[in-house]
Amino acid sequence: MDHETRPLLVNDEQTEEDRSEQDHYLDKVKNGKLYMATFAAVLGPLSFGFVLGYSSPAIPELCRIQDPRLQLSKDEASWFGAVVTIGAALGGLLGGWIVEKIGRKLSLMFCAIPFIFGFTIIIAAQNHWMLYVGRVLTGLASGVTSLVVPLYISEMAHERVRGTLGSCVQLMVVIGIMGAYITGLFLDWRWLAITSSIPPTLMLVFMCFMPETPRFLLSQGKRREAEEALRFLRGPDAPIEWECARIEEAYKNEEQSFSLADLKDPGVYKPLGVGVMMMLFQQFTGINAIMFYAETIFEQAHFKSSDVATVIIAATQVFFTAVAAVIMDKAGRKVLLILSGVTMCVSEAVFGVYFKLTVMKHNNSSLTSLLTDAQGSLAEQSPTDLTWLAVGSMGLFITGFALGWGPTPWLVMSEIFPTRVRGMGSALCVLTNWTCAFIVTKTFQNLMDAITSAGTFWMFSGLCALNVIFTALFVPETKGKTLEEIQARFKGTHRH
């Protein structure tokens, strides 16, 4: 790297003077339009929440339905739930390509189309294949969305609100899931699919009026459009030339196109490692397995209506994801991830203990001849007492997940990559996430059979302990830093 460009990178971790200039600039920024653009974009994650939540109320109905062409067997039902993740993994790859080719805004508008088509095919379904194709299409759209929306938001937002706005992605996903559960209490599966196609339709309309991200426009050499986009996002009073120049300077120091040789660059392979590992760990906390099992656990706890109980779980997730969004820019990413990992580790260990105890009790009660009357009466009372242990640890687990490992990996993914690999790096992260989601959802039952329920949850608990260590050692704190500073930190060109 030649001598002139070196000082700029060193100064990316800013001096006091730069910092006060930045504060002075941010004080003049008005966020109204930025919030509007974020709202238009997060209708995508809301749609994808509806896709994820759709199978929970729809599967029981489709298993009971009279029409033999549509009726699902147990195995078919599990595929109806799982094909979404296959579609989403493909969507992640496709998204990584189109986000670089046509830009962030058009990619978002494009992914509304498979959402709407997918739900239309489900609404019109005459046989199993139409149901599967509809699910794969909505899954594909979900994959593209889970890649494009975090990028769109992180490239638009400034560092004071980027954590909060970025966390809205996961918040809208869980609101969508809860929306599907609640709607499913009142509507049948066809009307539920009609309702689910409303958010993507709204996104398509609203995104027409929103700008492309300034960083993408500058990377395409469109300085004038980038200034217009910044003026729209930052309000009339902010001296946007300053921000424009700052982003441009960072671009000048970057080779424009990505080649495989770039994988030797620590500014590329380090964030790639962190991003992919965070996605692995997010799925291997066992969140999907727990959500999958929620209704069964509530049935064991003798809740009269387990479907209402799942709505309560979803509401818990919404509440704590909202808490995480509010405190993300104050507490920092790392603190929340560690707190979240520890909470999940403990609660899943307790879950394992619950399964172990219920199995032991089950075995003991078969030795009736050895039981005295006193012990007999004990054995009869305890199942319900213990199930509260399950419900409690499940509540704790979901709280922990929502506070850290739910929203943060998506946020960090959108912050750590240099511009030239942002599409490809995010695509690898999304592909990892959805592939792991598929593996966990499909193998969960086999795992329970192979190493027992207790063993499975202890395994997940151990993985949560690992993710705490990983976070402490490798995940950078990105709170309050510009995207350019975060990248400089990975390159190792910043001053400590």
JSON list of C-alpha atoms in Angstrom, two decimals, residues 30 65 78 117 156 159 192 194 234 244 268 271 311 360 375-376 416 423 432 447 451 482:
[
{"chain": "A", "resi": 30, "resn": "LYS", "atom": "CA", "xyz": [-32.92, 14.77, 11.30]},
{"chain": "A", "resi": 65, "resn": "ILE", "atom": "CA", "xyz": [-58.40, -31.67, 6.07]},
{"chain": "A", "resi": 78, "resn": "SER", "atom": "CA", "xyz": [-42.43, -32.00, 8.40]},
{"chain": "A", "resi": 117, "resn": "PHE", "atom": "CA", "xyz": [-46.50, -15.50, -5.90]},
{"chain": "A", "resi": 156, "resn": "MET", "atom": "CA", "xyz": [-28.36, 4.07, 5.27]},
{"chain": "A", "resi": 159, "resn": "GLU", "atom": "CA", "xyz": [-23.66, 5.17, 13.79]},
{"chain": "A", "resi": 192, "resn": "LEU", "atom": "CA", "xyz": [-54.06, -16.94, 6.64]},
{"chain": "A", "resi": 194, "resn": "ILE", "atom": "CA", "xyz": [-54.11, -14.16, 2.00]},
{"chain": "A", "resi": 234, "resn": "ARG", "atom": "CA", "xyz": [-30.23, 13.22, 6.88]},
{"chain": "A", "resi": 244, "resn": "CYS", "atom": "CA", "xyz": [-20.13, 11.89, 1.34]},
{"chain": "A", "resi": 268, "resn": "VAL", "atom": "CA", "xyz": [-11.82, -10.03, 4.31]},
{"chain": "A", "resi": 271, "resn": "PRO", "atom": "CA", "xyz": [-15.01, -10.70, 9.16]},
{"chain": "A", "resi": 311, "resn": "VAL", "atom": "CA", "xyz": [-48.83, -16.98, 21.09]},
{"chain": "A", "resi": 360, "resn": "MET", "atom": "CA", "xyz": [-36.27, -41.35, 35.81]},
{"chain": "A", "resi": 375, "resn": "GLN", "atom": "CA", "xyz": [-43.50, -42.60, 47.52]},
{"chain": "A", "resi": 376, "resn": "GLY", "atom": "CA", "xyz": [-46.43, -43.58, 45.35]},
{"chain": "A", "resi": 416, "resn": "ILE", "atom": "CA", "xyz": [-18.37, -5.97, 9.32]},
{"chain": "A", "resi": 423, "resn": "GLY", "atom": "CA", "xyz": [-22.76, -9.15, -1.09]},
{"chain": "A", "resi": 432, "resn": "THR", "atom": "CA", "xyz": [-24.83, -20.94, 6.63]},
{"chain": "A", "resi": 447, "resn": "LEU", "atom": "CA", "xyz": [-31.04, -36.64, 17.90]},
{"chain": "A", "resi": 451, "resn": "ILE", "atom": "CA", "xyz": [-28.91, -39.39, 22.68]},
{"chain": "A", "resi": 482, "resn": "THR", "atom": "CA", "xyz": [-18.71, 4.02, 11.36]}
]
